[in-house]
Each structure stands twice: as structure tokens, then as C-alpha cells.
Amino acid sequence: MNLTLFVWRQKTGNDKGKLCRYEAKDISPDMSFMEMLDVVNEDLTKKGEEPIAFDHDCREGICGTCSQVINGTAHGPEVATTVCQLHMRHFRDGDAIYVEPWRSRAFPVLKDLVVDRSAFDRIIQAGGYVSVSTGGVPDANSTPVPKEDADDAMDAAECIGCGACVAACPNGSAMLFVSAKLSHLSSLPQGKVESLRRVRCMVEAMDGEGFGSCSNHYECQAVCPKGIHVKNIARMNREYLKSLFKSAK
Ligand code: SF4
Ligand code: FES
């Protein structure tokens, strides 16, 4: 396949960026989108030009590092698929493809397609954990967990922290990400104990980082590569209200 790419190039966060045109030649339909970019980068390097900077790590759809808006959609055209799992067979020979970074105020561009997502780390640091007393390992059967609760926790725990939900939301809201992290912990008895403190801390950290609020566009759920459901946002809002009432008493 031969493709024309228009890729966002930006030297640093302070520079003005622009879309640059590249030709991707002899691309196998079995290549992933990132392997196609590797080929383009190899050509650029051979020509003495600077390769396109983009984030990637596992390339297996599990780490959440890859982050590109492809033809206007975060993670590209395939449903429930990360960029690293997107294959070139989903494009046609001769296609023009636009590749841009996540666009959101809370995720400033560092270089080309790489953005700073450390705001997510700070939200997790504010409460995305279960405080565990040290000591012997408790017996696995000593804390029974209803099957539905375990399923809810596992579904929410699928969030890989990629930030596509933020990039797709017209408000730049991080509520799908934060609510997935909260549900994953507070659905289980081990995490329920400190759930009200946790929701207060994480929501406040989220607001402090400059993310917007949810106004029910559902774009987050549409682009989420892990199918995280917006019902987690409703659950987070309920928990947050509970935490406000509790502190008002
Ligand atoms: S909720 Fe989905 S889109 Fe948002 S960070 Fe988690 S995996 Fe990525
Ligand atoms: S590189 Fe790890 S999810 Fe894409």
C-alpha cells in the first residue's frame, strides 16, 4: 500500500506546530499503524531528517502509552482498539491519513505526537490506591466478594490510562478515567472502607489539573479502547455527593 500522511510536527511545547506531508511507501496491510510509522521514520532518518516523535511501549494494547488522533478520532477508526493494535488493512491504498496528538489543555504537547499526561499520575497519587496494613497475607477466602461486584471491579480495572476519553471530550473531561479508577477500587470490600475519602481527593485533584466537567456527550465511551462504560461516572457522582453530605454532618 502507498499512503499520504499529514502528521503534526511541533519541536517543543512552546513552538508553533503544523501538519507536514509524508509519503508512506510499500506498506504491508499486516503492519500495525506504529510499524507503518516506524517505516516512515526509518526513511526520514536515512534522509538525515528528524523522525516523528510518538509515544509507545507494549504495542499489545495493555499499557495505555500510545496516543494519536487518526483522521479526527482518538485511537483511529476501529472500535475498542488502541493505535498499536490498529492494522493497516483497515485503510485503503492511496488513502490520505491525518495524524495528530491528543488535544486537551490538561495534556500539553511536548513534541510532535507526544503529550504530557502526568496529570493522570497526580490524580492517582491523590487517592488511587488501597491503604493496606502491613502484616501476614490474609486468607483468600476470608473476604467473600459477590460475583457481580468482582465483575464490576474487573471491568473498571481494564482502563489503561491512555487519555483518549479526555482527547475526545469537547469539555476535556477526565471523568471516565477517574470514575473507572474509583469503581475498580470501591467495588471491592478492601477498597470500600476509604471510598468517600478517595472520591473527594481524586475529584479535587482532577478539578485542580484543569480537566472539564462531563455534560453527557458520551464521546469518551465511544473512543475508549477498553469499553469503559459511562455508568462509572454516575457512580462516581453518587459517591462524591455522599462524601459531601458526610463531611457536612
Ligand atoms: S477510560 Fe478508556 S479512554 Fe479513558 S483512560 Fe481509561 S482506557 Fe483510556
Ligand atoms: S503501546 Fe501499549 S497500549 Fe498501545
mmCIF file of N, CA, C and O and ligand atoms in Angstrom, residues 34 55-66 82-85 160, ligand 2:
data_model
loop_
_atom_site.group_PDB
_atom_site.id
_atom_site.type_symbol
_atom_site.label_atom_id
_atom_site.label_comp_id
_atom_site.label_asym_id
_atom_site.label_seq_id
_atom_site.Cartn_x
_atom_site.Cartn_y
_atom_site.Cartn_z
ATOM 1 N N MET A 34 1.721 1.643 14.024
ATOM 2 C CA MET A 34 3.037 2.066 14.543
ATOM 3 C C MET A 34 4.183 1.511 13.717
ATOM 4 O O MET A 34 5.205 2.177 13.551
ATOM 5 N N ASP A 55 4.523 8.354 21.195
ATOM 6 C CA ASP A 55 4.596 7.514 22.403
ATOM 7 C C ASP A 55 4.188 6.088 22.087
ATOM 8 O O ASP A 55 3.210 5.856 21.372
ATOM 9 N N HIS A 56 4.892 5.137 22.650
ATOM 10 C CA HIS A 56 4.513 3.725 22.513
ATOM 11 C C HIS A 56 5.311 2.937 23.535
ATOM 12 O O HIS A 56 6.358 3.378 24.005
ATOM 13 N N ASP A 57 4.809 1.774 23.901
ATOM 14 C CA ASP A 57 5.558 0.917 24.818
ATOM 15 C C ASP A 57 5.234 -0.539 24.540
ATOM 16 O O ASP A 57 5.928 -1.205 23.787
ATOM 17 N N CYS A 58 4.117 -1.053 25.094
ATOM 18 C CA CYS A 58 3.865 -2.502 24.983
ATOM 19 C C CYS A 58 3.542 -2.926 23.554
ATOM 20 O O CYS A 58 3.861 -4.032 23.152
ATOM 21 N N ARG A 59 2.878 -2.090 22.800
ATOM 22 C CA ARG A 59 2.356 -2.398 21.458
ATOM 23 C C ARG A 59 1.451 -3.636 21.479
ATOM 24 O O ARG A 59 1.331 -4.357 20.507
ATOM 25 N N GLU A 60 0.838 -3.880 22.625
ATOM 26 C CA GLU A 60 -0.083 -5.014 22.776
ATOM 27 C C GLU A 60 -1.452 -4.570 23.267
ATOM 28 O O GLU A 60 -2.271 -5.395 23.659
ATOM 29 N N GLY A 61 -1.657 -3.253 23.344
ATOM 30 C CA GLY A 61 -2.959 -2.756 23.781
ATOM 31 C C GLY A 61 -3.181 -2.802 25.277
ATOM 32 O O GLY A 61 -4.323 -2.758 25.731
ATOM 33 N N ILE A 62 -2.114 -2.879 26.074
ATOM 34 C CA ILE A 62 -2.333 -3.006 27.517
ATOM 35 C C ILE A 62 -1.684 -1.903 28.365
ATOM 36 O O ILE A 62 -1.978 -1.809 29.543
ATOM 37 N N CYS A 63 -0.799 -1.090 27.797
ATOM 38 C CA CYS A 63 -0.085 -0.136 28.663
ATOM 39 C C CYS A 63 -0.676 1.272 28.627
ATOM 40 O O CYS A 63 -0.480 2.047 29.547
ATOM 41 N N GLY A 64 -1.407 1.613 27.586
ATOM 42 C CA GLY A 64 -2.027 2.938 27.501
ATOM 43 C C GLY A 64 -1.094 4.043 27.053
ATOM 44 O O GLY A 64 -1.424 5.219 27.156
ATOM 45 N N THR A 65 0.080 3.685 26.565
ATOM 46 C CA THR A 65 1.042 4.723 26.187
ATOM 47 C C THR A 65 0.737 5.335 24.821
ATOM 48 O O THR A 65 0.939 6.534 24.619
ATOM 49 N N CYS A 66 0.285 4.525 23.872
ATOM 50 C CA CYS A 66 0.068 5.069 22.523
ATOM 51 C C CYS A 66 -1.096 6.057 22.550
ATOM 52 O O CYS A 66 -2.062 5.857 23.272
ATOM 53 N N THR A 82 -6.655 0.109 20.436
ATOM 54 C CA THR A 82 -5.623 1.127 20.632
ATOM 55 C C THR A 82 -4.861 1.351 19.316
ATOM 56 O O THR A 82 -4.913 0.494 18.427
ATOM 57 N N VAL A 83 -4.144 2.457 19.223
ATOM 58 C CA VAL A 83 -3.380 2.730 17.988
ATOM 59 C C VAL A 83 -2.414 1.582 17.684
ATOM 60 O O VAL A 83 -2.258 1.182 16.531
ATOM 61 N N CYS A 84 -1.803 1.033 18.736
ATOM 62 C CA CYS A 84 -0.799 -0.012 18.491
ATOM 63 C C CYS A 84 -1.422 -1.309 17.968
ATOM 64 O O CYS A 84 -0.728 -2.149 17.408
ATOM 65 N N GLN A 85 -2.731 -1.462 18.164
ATOM 66 C CA GLN A 85 -3.419 -2.673 17.681
ATOM 67 C C GLN A 85 -4.210 -2.405 16.391
ATOM 68 O O GLN A 85 -4.920 -3.284 15.901
ATOM 69 N N ILE A 160 -6.717 1.546 30.845
ATOM 70 C CA ILE A 160 -5.256 1.537 30.715
ATOM 71 C C ILE A 160 -4.663 2.946 30.843
ATOM 72 O O ILE A 160 -3.474 3.155 30.593
HETATM 73 S S1 FES B 2 1.644 0.867 23.122
HETATM 74 FE FE1 FES B 2 0.782 -0.034 24.943
HETATM 75 S S2 FES B 2 -1.356 0.173 24.629
HETATM 76 FE FE2 FES B 2 -0.511 0.886 22.754
#
